[in-house]
């Protein structure tokens, strides 16, 4: 005999599908969503609906955008001659937080991963080639993740871009700032040695 | 100069208000909610809407219910002569998981906590007294949390119930099953000694 409340179970079940949310957290979120005032609940639902309705991919760089172009492609102070290729819109946010980079981006929306059945045709590679063909691009920075898939994708793209004669660069590998040499893995440390630079 | 996408920021902000969700998790959830198929998104929104619409407090025990009575109060095999008083609907779920208890519940929806401005009148105490007056109750089990507020609330209620002459009991304190004596705190251990029982 079960004493479950159907609509509560359904809500908990839906919340459990969210990434990183287990059963206990889902219950906690469900009770929260039941207890907040009507106005807050409406704002919450509206934010989900509105974001899903308005957000799509930027016509140029495939980053998320709520207009035809994303905020970076829309800005007139960004250097369109430099394209930084990333896997995911979150990587754009991470790089923007450095306040260092003034070029543009290209979001692949994934990496080549035969294990997951993702080949080059599922990524926004065609769009990147179009940009390179139609615009005056001076440098392409590969900023895919330092994983096997990220590396493979960067290698694949750099070969694909070779005929265009545009310099392709890769983000530096090395020990993270504030990290501890003792705890760095061998591969990172080896790359860090290889990439050492002169102190002037 | 900020390159934010308004509707995305709004969604992340809304998700950050959920309990236990920080900025990074909120971003992750937002991307998930943007990427799922339309049907899944509709199911999600509908589950929230539906639960908020249907779920209210049980007319008898103040537990959550989607009908006039909660599943426990609706069942005809529960002993209405025993009432287990808990703080929260989640406590009902926890006790139900034991499959041991066959009485009914009463959900207070909080504890007396002057620091948070919660007095007895904000809890469902009136409803409990009505039940005790109108029904033939043989035992009331206090199952509020073993915290200062939970204890104070249990003491307050047992005094309030004294005139009715109904036995009021309290859940046993002691070392948790599978726990380690060495790591038990003094108060728990002391209570565990006080509550020792004979091995027959």
PDB file of N, CA, C and O in Angstrom, chain A residues 107-183:
ATOM      1  N   UNK A 107      31.116  28.802 -31.512  1.00  0.00           N
ATOM      2  CA  UNK A 107      30.689  27.735 -30.607  1.00  0.00           C
ATOM      3  C   UNK A 107      30.335  26.478 -31.401  1.00  0.00           C
ATOM      4  O   UNK A 107      29.432  26.495 -32.234  1.00  0.00           O
ATOM      5  N   UNK A 108      31.071  25.397 -31.146  1.00  0.00           N
ATOM      6  CA  UNK A 108      30.873  24.144 -31.895  1.00  0.00           C
ATOM      7  C   UNK A 108      29.644  23.367 -31.424  1.00  0.00           C
ATOM      8  O   UNK A 108      29.093  22.574 -32.167  1.00  0.00           O
ATOM      9  N   UNK A 109      29.224  23.578 -30.192  1.00  0.00           N
ATOM     10  CA  UNK A 109      28.148  22.802 -29.562  1.00  0.00           C
ATOM     11  C   UNK A 109      28.507  21.320 -29.478  1.00  0.00           C
ATOM     12  O   UNK A 109      27.742  20.456 -29.880  1.00  0.00           O
ATOM     13  N   UNK A 110      29.685  21.067 -28.928  1.00  0.00           N
ATOM     14  CA  UNK A 110      30.107  19.683 -28.707  1.00  0.00           C
ATOM     15  C   UNK A 110      31.509  19.430 -29.226  1.00  0.00           C
ATOM     16  O   UNK A 110      32.214  20.367 -29.637  1.00  0.00           O
ATOM     17  N   UNK A 111      31.920  18.182 -29.159  1.00  0.00           N
ATOM     18  CA  UNK A 111      33.209  17.772 -29.708  1.00  0.00           C
ATOM     19  C   UNK A 111      32.982  16.504 -30.516  1.00  0.00           C
ATOM     20  O   UNK A 111      31.985  15.819 -30.313  1.00  0.00           O
ATOM     21  N   UNK A 112      33.929  16.221 -31.390  1.00  0.00           N
ATOM     22  CA  UNK A 112      33.854  14.968 -32.140  1.00  0.00           C
ATOM     23  C   UNK A 112      34.032  13.834 -31.146  1.00  0.00           C
ATOM     24  O   UNK A 112      35.001  13.816 -30.375  1.00  0.00           O
ATOM     25  N   UNK A 113      33.079  12.935 -31.087  1.00  0.00           N
ATOM     26  CA  UNK A 113      33.125  11.862 -30.103  1.00  0.00           C
ATOM     27  C   UNK A 113      32.434  10.623 -30.673  1.00  0.00           C
ATOM     28  O   UNK A 113      31.243  10.426 -30.478  1.00  0.00           O
ATOM     29  N   UNK A 114      33.203   9.795 -31.383  1.00  0.00           N
ATOM     30  CA  UNK A 114      32.609   8.621 -32.046  1.00  0.00           C
ATOM     31  C   UNK A 114      31.888   7.716 -31.045  1.00  0.00           C
ATOM     32  O   UNK A 114      30.878   7.107 -31.381  1.00  0.00           O
ATOM     33  N   UNK A 115      32.387   7.665 -29.798  1.00  0.00           N
ATOM     34  CA  UNK A 115      31.765   6.826 -28.774  1.00  0.00           C
ATOM     35  C   UNK A 115      30.313   7.234 -28.535  1.00  0.00           C
ATOM     36  O   UNK A 115      29.458   6.416 -28.237  1.00  0.00           O
ATOM     37  N   UNK A 116      30.045   8.559 -28.608  1.00  0.00           N
ATOM     38  CA  UNK A 116      28.685   9.041 -28.398  1.00  0.00           C
ATOM     39  C   UNK A 116      27.960   9.260 -29.722  1.00  0.00           C
ATOM     40  O   UNK A 116      26.898   9.879 -29.761  1.00  0.00           O
ATOM     41  N   UNK A 117      28.579   8.804 -30.798  1.00  0.00           N
ATOM     42  CA  UNK A 117      27.959   8.948 -32.112  1.00  0.00           C
ATOM     43  C   UNK A 117      27.944  10.377 -32.622  1.00  0.00           C
ATOM     44  O   UNK A 117      27.098  10.751 -33.425  1.00  0.00           O
ATOM     45  N   UNK A 118      28.886  11.211 -32.143  1.00  0.00           N
ATOM     46  CA  UNK A 118      28.927  12.596 -32.616  1.00  0.00           C
ATOM     47  C   UNK A 118      30.081  12.767 -33.595  1.00  0.00           C
ATOM     48  O   UNK A 118      31.253  12.676 -33.229  1.00  0.00           O
ATOM     49  N   UNK A 119      29.752  12.983 -34.834  1.00  0.00           N
ATOM     50  CA  UNK A 119      30.752  13.201 -35.870  1.00  0.00           C
ATOM     51  C   UNK A 119      30.839  14.684 -36.203  1.00  0.00           C
ATOM     52  O   UNK A 119      30.067  15.480 -35.668  1.00  0.00           O
ATOM     53  N   UNK A 120      31.781  15.069 -37.071  1.00  0.00           N
ATOM     54  CA  UNK A 120      31.977  16.483 -37.426  1.00  0.00           C
ATOM     55  C   UNK A 120      30.699  17.134 -37.937  1.00  0.00           C
ATOM     56  O   UNK A 120      30.465  18.318 -37.692  1.00  0.00           O
ATOM     57  N   UNK A 121      29.852  16.361 -38.631  1.00  0.00           N
ATOM     58  CA  UNK A 121      28.650  16.963 -39.240  1.00  0.00           C
ATOM     59  C   UNK A 121      27.631  17.428 -38.201  1.00  0.00           C
ATOM     60  O   UNK A 121      26.779  18.269 -38.496  1.00  0.00           O
ATOM     61  N   UNK A 122      27.731  16.890 -36.951  1.00  0.00           N
ATOM     62  CA  UNK A 122      26.802  17.360 -35.917  1.00  0.00           C
ATOM     63  C   UNK A 122      27.259  18.685 -35.283  1.00  0.00           C
ATOM     64  O   UNK A 122      26.521  19.303 -34.547  1.00  0.00           O
ATOM     65  N   UNK A 123      28.506  19.048 -35.524  1.00  0.00           N
ATOM     66  CA  UNK A 123      29.032  20.272 -34.912  1.00  0.00           C
ATOM     67  C   UNK A 123      28.874  21.443 -35.886  1.00  0.00           C
ATOM     68  O   UNK A 123      28.605  21.240 -37.064  1.00  0.00           O
ATOM     69  N   UNK A 124      29.065  22.665 -35.377  1.00  0.00           N
ATOM     70  CA  UNK A 124      28.889  23.859 -36.224  1.00  0.00           C
ATOM     71  C   UNK A 124      30.187  24.169 -36.989  1.00  0.00           C
ATOM     72  O   UNK A 124      30.738  25.264 -36.877  1.00  0.00           O
ATOM     73  N   UNK A 125      30.674  23.185 -37.739  1.00  0.00           N
ATOM     74  CA  UNK A 125      31.944  23.341 -38.453  1.00  0.00           C
ATOM     75  C   UNK A 125      31.729  24.021 -39.800  1.00  0.00           C
ATOM     76  O   UNK A 125      32.509  24.879 -40.211  1.00  0.00           O
ATOM     77  N   UNK A 126      30.637  23.664 -40.457  1.00  0.00           N
ATOM     78  CA  UNK A 126      30.286  24.287 -41.741  1.00  0.00           C
ATOM     79  C   UNK A 126      30.212  25.811 -41.555  1.00  0.00           C
ATOM     80  O   UNK A 126      30.737  26.576 -42.352  1.00  0.00           O
ATOM     81  N   UNK A 127      29.556  26.230 -40.471  1.00  0.00           N
ATOM     82  CA  UNK A 127      29.390  27.649 -40.186  1.00  0.00           C
ATOM     83  C   UNK A 127      30.744  28.335 -39.989  1.00  0.00           C
ATOM     84  O   UNK A 127      30.939  29.484 -40.395  1.00  0.00           O
ATOM     85  N   UNK A 128      31.691  27.595 -39.369  1.00  0.00           N
ATOM     86  CA  UNK A 128      33.026  28.153 -39.146  1.00  0.00           C
ATOM     87  C   UNK A 128      33.748  28.342 -40.477  1.00  0.00           C
ATOM     88  O   UNK A 128      34.356  29.399 -40.723  1.00  0.00           O
ATOM     89  N   UNK A 129      33.638  27.349 -41.355  1.00  0.00           N
ATOM     90  CA  UNK A 129      34.303  27.441 -42.663  1.00  0.00           C
ATOM     91  C   UNK A 129      33.722  28.594 -43.479  1.00  0.00           C
ATOM     92  O   UNK A 129      34.454  29.317 -44.162  1.00  0.00           O
ATOM     93  N   UNK A 130      32.402  28.771 -43.395  1.00  0.00           N
ATOM     94  CA  UNK A 130      31.766  29.899 -44.087  1.00  0.00           C
ATOM     95  C   UNK A 130      32.357  31.225 -43.609  1.00  0.00           C
ATOM     96  O   UNK A 130      32.695  32.100 -44.416  1.00  0.00           O
ATOM     97  N   UNK A 131      32.491  31.337 -42.277  1.00  0.00           N
ATOM     98  CA  UNK A 131      33.036  32.586 -41.721  1.00  0.00           C
ATOM     99  C   UNK A 131      34.449  32.838 -42.229  1.00  0.00           C
ATOM    100  O   UNK A 131      34.806  33.959 -42.571  1.00  0.00           O
ATOM    101  N   UNK A 132      35.247  31.767 -42.244  1.00  0.00           N
ATOM    102  CA  UNK A 132      36.646  31.882 -42.646  1.00  0.00           C
ATOM    103  C   UNK A 132      36.741  32.242 -44.126  1.00  0.00           C
ATOM    104  O   UNK A 132      37.605  33.028 -44.542  1.00  0.00           O
ATOM    105  N   UNK A 133      35.827  31.684 -44.930  1.00  0.00           N
ATOM    106  CA  UNK A 133      35.830  31.953 -46.364  1.00  0.00           C
ATOM    107  C   UNK A 133      35.411  33.383 -46.655  1.00  0.00           C
ATOM    108  O   UNK A 133      36.012  34.077 -47.481  1.00  0.00           O
ATOM    109  N   UNK A 134      34.379  33.845 -45.934  1.00  0.00           N
ATOM    110  CA  UNK A 134      33.775  35.128 -46.290  1.00  0.00           C
ATOM    111  C   UNK A 134      34.415  36.332 -45.617  1.00  0.00           C
ATOM    112  O   UNK A 134      34.168  37.461 -46.008  1.00  0.00           O
ATOM    113  N   UNK A 135      35.174  36.078 -44.557  1.00  0.00           N
ATOM    114  CA  UNK A 135      35.732  37.215 -43.820  1.00  0.00           C
ATOM    115  C   UNK A 135      37.256  37.183 -43.830  1.00  0.00           C
ATOM    116  O   UNK A 135      37.878  36.185 -44.180  1.00  0.00           O
ATOM    117  N   UNK A 136      37.826  38.283 -43.415  1.00  0.00           N
ATOM    118  CA  UNK A 136      39.267  38.407 -43.344  1.00  0.00           C
ATOM    119  C   UNK A 136      39.711  37.967 -41.944  1.00  0.00           C
ATOM    120  O   UNK A 136      39.735  38.766 -41.015  1.00  0.00           O
ATOM    121  N   UNK A 137      40.038  36.685 -41.804  1.00  0.00           N
ATOM    122  CA  UNK A 137      40.394  36.160 -40.481  1.00  0.00           C
ATOM    123  C   UNK A 137      41.914  36.025 -40.367  1.00  0.00           C
ATOM    124  O   UNK A 137      42.553  35.439 -41.239  1.00  0.00           O
ATOM    125  N   UNK A 138      42.492  36.584 -39.308  1.00  0.00           N
ATOM    126  CA  UNK A 138      43.946  36.577 -39.138  1.00  0.00           C
ATOM    127  C   UNK A 138      44.431  35.472 -38.210  1.00  0.00           C
ATOM    128  O   UNK A 138      45.586  35.059 -38.264  1.00  0.00           O
ATOM    129  N   UNK A 139      43.545  35.024 -37.277  1.00  0.00           N
ATOM    130  CA  UNK A 139      43.978  33.990 -36.340  1.00  0.00           C
ATOM    131  C   UNK A 139      42.767  33.215 -35.832  1.00  0.00           C
ATOM    132  O   UNK A 139      41.701  33.792 -35.587  1.00  0.00           O
ATOM    133  N   UNK A 140      42.973  31.897 -35.666  1.00  0.00           N
ATOM    134  CA  UNK A 140      41.928  31.075 -35.053  1.00  0.00           C
ATOM    135  C   UNK A 140      42.519  30.420 -33.810  1.00  0.00           C
ATOM    136  O   UNK A 140      43.537  29.720 -33.882  1.00  0.00           O
ATOM    137  N   UNK A 141      41.922  30.691 -32.654  1.00  0.00           N
ATOM    138  CA  UNK A 141      42.414  30.138 -31.389  1.00  0.00           C
ATOM    139  C   UNK A 141      41.554  28.925 -31.020  1.00  0.00           C
ATOM    140  O   UNK A 141      40.347  29.057 -30.845  1.00  0.00           O
ATOM    141  N   UNK A 142      42.175  27.767 -30.879  1.00  0.00           N
ATOM    142  CA  UNK A 142      41.441  26.576 -30.463  1.00  0.00           C
ATOM    143  C   UNK A 142      41.340  26.580 -28.934  1.00  0.00           C
ATOM    144  O   UNK A 142      42.360  26.496 -28.243  1.00  0.00           O
ATOM    145  N   UNK A 143      40.133  26.673 -28.436  1.00  0.00           N
ATOM    146  CA  UNK A 143      39.945  26.672 -26.981  1.00  0.00           C
ATOM    147  C   UNK A 143      38.981  25.561 -26.579  1.00  0.00           C
ATOM    148  O   UNK A 143      38.169  25.727 -25.675  1.00  0.00           O
ATOM    149  N   UNK A 144      39.097  24.425 -27.259  1.00  0.00           N
ATOM    150  CA  UNK A 144      38.314  23.262 -26.831  1.00  0.00           C
ATOM    151  C   UNK A 144      38.924  22.750 -25.521  1.00  0.00           C
ATOM    152  O   UNK A 144      40.055  23.100 -25.186  1.00  0.00           O
ATOM    153  N   UNK A 145      38.180  21.933 -24.800  1.00  0.00           N
ATOM    154  CA  UNK A 145      38.674  21.444 -23.506  1.00  0.00           C
ATOM    155  C   UNK A 145      39.895  20.533 -23.659  1.00  0.00           C
ATOM    156  O   UNK A 145      40.025  19.854 -24.664  1.00  0.00           O
ATOM    157  N   UNK A 146      40.782  20.527 -22.661  1.00  0.00           N
ATOM    158  CA  UNK A 146      41.965  19.675 -22.718  1.00  0.00           C
ATOM    159  C   UNK A 146      41.629  18.213 -22.426  1.00  0.00           C
ATOM    160  O   UNK A 146      42.221  17.598 -21.543  1.00  0.00           O
ATOM    161  N   UNK A 147      40.661  17.668 -23.143  1.00  0.00           N
ATOM    162  CA  UNK A 147      40.291  16.257 -23.005  1.00  0.00           C
ATOM    163  C   UNK A 147      40.642  15.556 -24.305  1.00  0.00           C
ATOM    164  O   UNK A 147      41.005  16.220 -25.279  1.00  0.00           O
ATOM    165  N   UNK A 148      40.529  14.240 -24.338  1.00  0.00           N
ATOM    166  CA  UNK A 148      40.839  13.497 -25.559  1.00  0.00           C
ATOM    167  C   UNK A 148      39.967  14.012 -26.710  1.00  0.00           C
ATOM    168  O   UNK A 148      40.460  14.309 -27.799  1.00  0.00           O
ATOM    169  N   UNK A 149      38.657  14.159 -26.443  1.00  0.00           N
ATOM    170  CA  UNK A 149      37.738  14.610 -27.486  1.00  0.00           C
ATOM    171  C   UNK A 149      38.036  16.050 -27.910  1.00  0.00           C
ATOM    172  O   UNK A 149      37.998  16.366 -29.101  1.00  0.00           O
ATOM    173  N   UNK A 150      38.310  16.896 -26.931  1.00  0.00           N
ATOM    174  CA  UNK A 150      38.597  18.303 -27.220  1.00  0.00           C
ATOM    175  C   UNK A 150      39.848  18.430 -28.080  1.00  0.00           C
ATOM    176  O   UNK A 150      39.883  19.183 -29.065  1.00  0.00           O
ATOM    177  N   UNK A 151      40.873  17.648 -27.730  1.00  0.00           N
ATOM    178  CA  UNK A 151      42.135  17.628 -28.475  1.00  0.00           C
ATOM    179  C   UNK A 151      41.925  17.152 -29.903  1.00  0.00           C
ATOM    180  O   UNK A 151      42.416  17.752 -30.860  1.00  0.00           O
ATOM    181  N   UNK A 152      41.186  16.042 -30.022  1.00  0.00           N
ATOM    182  CA  UNK A 152      40.949  15.453 -31.339  1.00  0.00           C
ATOM    183  C   UNK A 152      40.207  16.444 -32.224  1.00  0.00           C
ATOM    184  O   UNK A 152      40.529  16.600 -33.415  1.00  0.00           O
ATOM    185  N   UNK A 153      39.230  17.134 -31.640  1.00  0.00           N
ATOM    186  CA  UNK A 153      38.449  18.106 -32.400  1.00  0.00           C
ATOM    187  C   UNK A 153      39.331  19.262 -32.861  1.00  0.00           C
ATOM    188  O   UNK A 153      39.243  19.712 -34.006  1.00  0.00           O
ATOM    189  N   UNK A 154      40.207  19.706 -31.963  1.00  0.00           N
ATOM    190  CA  UNK A 154      41.114  20.808 -32.309  1.00  0.00           C
ATOM    191  C   UNK A 154      42.049  20.386 -33.445  1.00  0.00           C
ATOM    192  O   UNK A 154      42.307  21.156 -34.387  1.00  0.00           O
ATOM    193  N   UNK A 155      42.571  19.152 -33.374  1.00  0.00           N
ATOM    194  CA  UNK A 155      43.464  18.644 -34.424  1.00  0.00           C
ATOM    195  C   UNK A 155      42.724  18.564 -35.762  1.00  0.00           C
ATOM    196  O   UNK A 155      43.239  18.974 -36.804  1.00  0.00           O
ATOM    197  N   UNK A 156      41.516  18.018 -35.711  1.00  0.00           N
ATOM    198  CA  UNK A 156      40.688  17.868 -36.905  1.00  0.00           C
ATOM    199  C   UNK A 156      40.452  19.228 -37.568  1.00  0.00           C
ATOM    200  O   UNK A 156      40.627  19.390 -38.782  1.00  0.00           O
ATOM    201  N   UNK A 157      40.084  20.196 -36.752  1.00  0.00           N
ATOM    202  CA  UNK A 157      39.779  21.529 -37.289  1.00  0.00           C
ATOM    203  C   UNK A 157      41.026  22.191 -37.861  1.00  0.00           C
ATOM    204  O   UNK A 157      40.962  22.837 -38.906  1.00  0.00           O
ATOM    205  N   UNK A 158      42.152  22.021 -37.170  1.00  0.00           N
ATOM    206  CA  UNK A 158      43.363  22.696 -37.657  1.00  0.00           C
ATOM    207  C   UNK A 158      43.785  22.122 -39.010  1.00  0.00           C
ATOM    208  O   UNK A 158      44.285  22.854 -39.868  1.00  0.00           O
ATOM    209  N   UNK A 159      43.547  20.823 -39.213  1.00  0.00           N
ATOM    210  CA  UNK A 159      43.846  20.230 -40.524  1.00  0.00           C
ATOM    211  C   UNK A 159      42.893  20.764 -41.581  1.00  0.00           C
ATOM    212  O   UNK A 159      43.284  21.072 -42.706  1.00  0.00           O
ATOM    213  N   UNK A 160      41.627  20.879 -41.187  1.00  0.00           N
ATOM    214  CA  UNK A 160      40.589  21.363 -42.089  1.00  0.00           C
ATOM    215  C   UNK A 160      40.850  22.814 -42.502  1.00  0.00           C
ATOM    216  O   UNK A 160      40.505  23.237 -43.610  1.00  0.00           O
ATOM    217  N   UNK A 161      41.479  23.572 -41.585  1.00  0.00           N
ATOM    218  CA  UNK A 161      41.674  25.005 -41.825  1.00  0.00           C
ATOM    219  C   UNK A 161      42.996  25.296 -42.532  1.00  0.00           C
ATOM    220  O   UNK A 161      43.221  26.416 -42.993  1.00  0.00           O
ATOM    221  N   UNK A 162      43.861  24.286 -42.586  1.00  0.00           N
ATOM    222  CA  UNK A 162      45.195  24.468 -43.153  1.00  0.00           C
ATOM    223  C   UNK A 162      45.160  25.147 -44.536  1.00  0.00           C
ATOM    224  O   UNK A 162      45.904  26.113 -44.776  1.00  0.00           O
ATOM    225  N   UNK A 163      44.306  24.666 -45.477  1.00  0.00           N
ATOM    226  CA  UNK A 163      44.290  25.237 -46.835  1.00  0.00           C
ATOM    227  C   UNK A 163      44.052  26.753 -46.865  1.00  0.00           C
ATOM    228  O   UNK A 163      44.410  27.423 -47.822  1.00  0.00           O
ATOM    229  N   UNK A 164      43.433  27.289 -45.801  1.00  0.00           N
ATOM    230  CA  UNK A 164      43.128  28.725 -45.778  1.00  0.00           C
ATOM    231  C   UNK A 164      44.361  29.562 -45.437  1.00  0.00           C
ATOM    232  O   UNK A 164      44.368  30.766 -45.583  1.00  0.00           O
ATOM    233  N   UNK A 165      45.401  28.887 -44.909  1.00  0.00           N
ATOM    234  CA  UNK A 165      46.639  29.597 -44.578  1.00  0.00           C
ATOM    235  C   UNK A 165      46.503  30.558 -43.409  1.00  0.00           C
ATOM    236  O   UNK A 165      47.268  31.511 -43.290  1.00  0.00           O
ATOM    237  N   UNK A 166      45.519  30.316 -42.543  1.00  0.00           N
ATOM    238  CA  UNK A 166      45.341  31.194 -41.375  1.00  0.00           C
ATOM    239  C   UNK A 166      46.044  30.562 -40.178  1.00  0.00           C
ATOM    240  O   UNK A 166      45.900  29.359 -39.953  1.00  0.00           O
ATOM    241  N   UNK A 167      46.829  31.326 -39.398  1.00  0.00           N
ATOM    242  CA  UNK A 167      47.476  30.738 -38.220  1.00  0.00           C
ATOM    243  C   UNK A 167      46.429  30.199 -37.232  1.00  0.00           C
ATOM    244  O   UNK A 167      45.492  30.908 -36.886  1.00  0.00           O
ATOM    245  N   UNK A 168      46.608  28.942 -36.830  1.00  0.00           N
ATOM    246  CA  UNK A 168      45.730  28.335 -35.830  1.00  0.00           C
ATOM    247  C   UNK A 168      46.541  28.146 -34.549  1.00  0.00           C
ATOM    248  O   UNK A 168      47.616  27.563 -34.584  1.00  0.00           O
ATOM    249  N   UNK A 169      46.052  28.663 -33.429  1.00  0.00           N
ATOM    250  CA  UNK A 169      46.789  28.528 -32.164  1.00  0.00           C
ATOM    251  C   UNK A 169      45.971  27.708 -31.174  1.00  0.00           C
ATOM    252  O   UNK A 169      44.807  27.398 -31.405  1.00  0.00           O
ATOM    253  N   UNK A 170      46.592  27.351 -30.047  1.00  0.00           N
ATOM    254  CA  UNK A 170      45.936  26.536 -29.025  1.00  0.00           C
ATOM    255  C   UNK A 170      46.179  27.213 -27.688  1.00  0.00           C
ATOM    256  O   UNK A 170      47.271  27.731 -27.450  1.00  0.00           O
ATOM    257  N   UNK A 171      45.204  27.198 -26.789  1.00  0.00           N
ATOM    258  CA  UNK A 171      45.410  27.754 -25.446  1.00  0.00           C
ATOM    259  C   UNK A 171      46.593  27.055 -24.786  1.00  0.00           C
ATOM    260  O   UNK A 171      46.820  25.878 -25.029  1.00  0.00           O
ATOM    261  N   UNK A 172      47.345  27.771 -23.944  1.00  0.00           N
ATOM    262  CA  UNK A 172      48.506  27.176 -23.282  1.00  0.00           C
ATOM    263  C   UNK A 172      48.080  26.147 -22.243  1.00  0.00           C
ATOM    264  O   UNK A 172      47.097  26.327 -21.530  1.00  0.00           O
ATOM    265  N   UNK A 173      48.845  25.042 -22.170  1.00  0.00           N
ATOM    266  CA  UNK A 173      48.673  24.069 -21.101  1.00  0.00           C
ATOM    267  C   UNK A 173      49.663  24.397 -20.008  1.00  0.00           C
ATOM    268  O   UNK A 173      50.748  24.880 -20.275  1.00  0.00           O
ATOM    269  N   UNK A 174      49.336  24.070 -18.802  1.00  0.00           N
ATOM    270  CA  UNK A 174      50.313  24.281 -17.737  1.00  0.00           C
ATOM    271  C   UNK A 174      49.673  24.132 -16.387  1.00  0.00           C
ATOM    272  O   UNK A 174      48.512  23.728 -16.272  1.00  0.00           O
ATOM    273  N   UNK A 175      50.476  24.438 -15.360  1.00  0.00           N
ATOM    274  CA  UNK A 175      49.947  24.314 -14.009  1.00  0.00           C
ATOM    275  C   UNK A 175      48.996  25.484 -13.753  1.00  0.00           C
ATOM    276  O   UNK A 175      49.274  26.613 -14.142  1.00  0.00           O
ATOM    277  N   UNK A 176      47.855  25.228 -13.131  1.00  0.00           N
ATOM    278  CA  UNK A 176      46.904  26.311 -12.858  1.00  0.00           C
ATOM    279  C   UNK A 176      47.463  27.265 -11.817  1.00  0.00           C
ATOM    280  O   UNK A 176      48.167  26.846 -10.898  1.00  0.00           O
ATOM    281  N   UNK A 177      47.158  28.551 -11.973  1.00  0.00           N
ATOM    282  CA  UNK A 177      47.621  29.563 -11.019  1.00  0.00           C
ATOM    283  C   UNK A 177      47.047  29.249  -9.645  1.00  0.00           C
ATOM    284  O   UNK A 177      45.858  28.942  -9.519  1.00  0.00           O
ATOM    285  N   UNK A 178      47.882  29.307  -8.622  1.00  0.00           N
ATOM    286  CA  UNK A 178      47.417  28.977  -7.275  1.00  0.00           C
ATOM    287  C   UNK A 178      47.461  27.485  -7.018  1.00  0.00           C
ATOM    288  O   UNK A 178      47.144  27.020  -5.937  1.00  0.00           O
ATOM    289  N   UNK A 179      47.855  26.712  -8.021  1.00  0.00           N
ATOM    290  CA  UNK A 179      47.922  25.254  -7.856  1.00  0.00           C
ATOM    291  C   UNK A 179      49.197  24.850  -7.149  1.00  0.00           C
ATOM    292  O   UNK A 179      50.009  25.693  -6.737  1.00  0.00           O
ATOM    293  N   UNK A 180      49.411  23.561  -7.010  1.00  0.00           N
ATOM    294  CA  UNK A 180      50.545  23.054  -6.271  1.00  0.00           C
ATOM    295  C   UNK A 180      51.272  22.070  -7.184  1.00  0.00           C
ATOM    296  O   UNK A 180      50.684  21.100  -7.652  1.00  0.00           O
ATOM    297  N   UNK A 181      52.567  22.328  -7.449  1.00  0.00           N
ATOM    298  CA  UNK A 181      53.358  21.454  -8.326  1.00  0.00           C
ATOM    299  C   UNK A 181      53.250  20.008  -7.908  1.00  0.00           C
ATOM    300  O   UNK A 181      53.117  19.106  -8.722  1.00  0.00           O
ATOM    301  N   UNK A 182      53.315  19.807  -6.581  1.00  0.00           N
ATOM    302  CA  UNK A 182      53.311  18.463  -6.015  1.00  0.00           C
ATOM    303  C   UNK A 182      52.100  17.652  -6.465  1.00  0.00           C
ATOM    304  O   UNK A 182      52.175  16.446  -6.633  1.00  0.00           O
ATOM    305  N   UNK A 183      50.970  18.344  -6.611  1.00  0.00           N
ATOM    306  CA  UNK A 183      49.739  17.634  -6.945  1.00  0.00           C
ATOM    307  C   UNK A 183      49.406  17.659  -8.437  1.00  0.00           C
ATOM    308  O   UNK A 183      48.398  17.100  -8.857  1.00  0.00           O
TER     309      UNK A 183
END
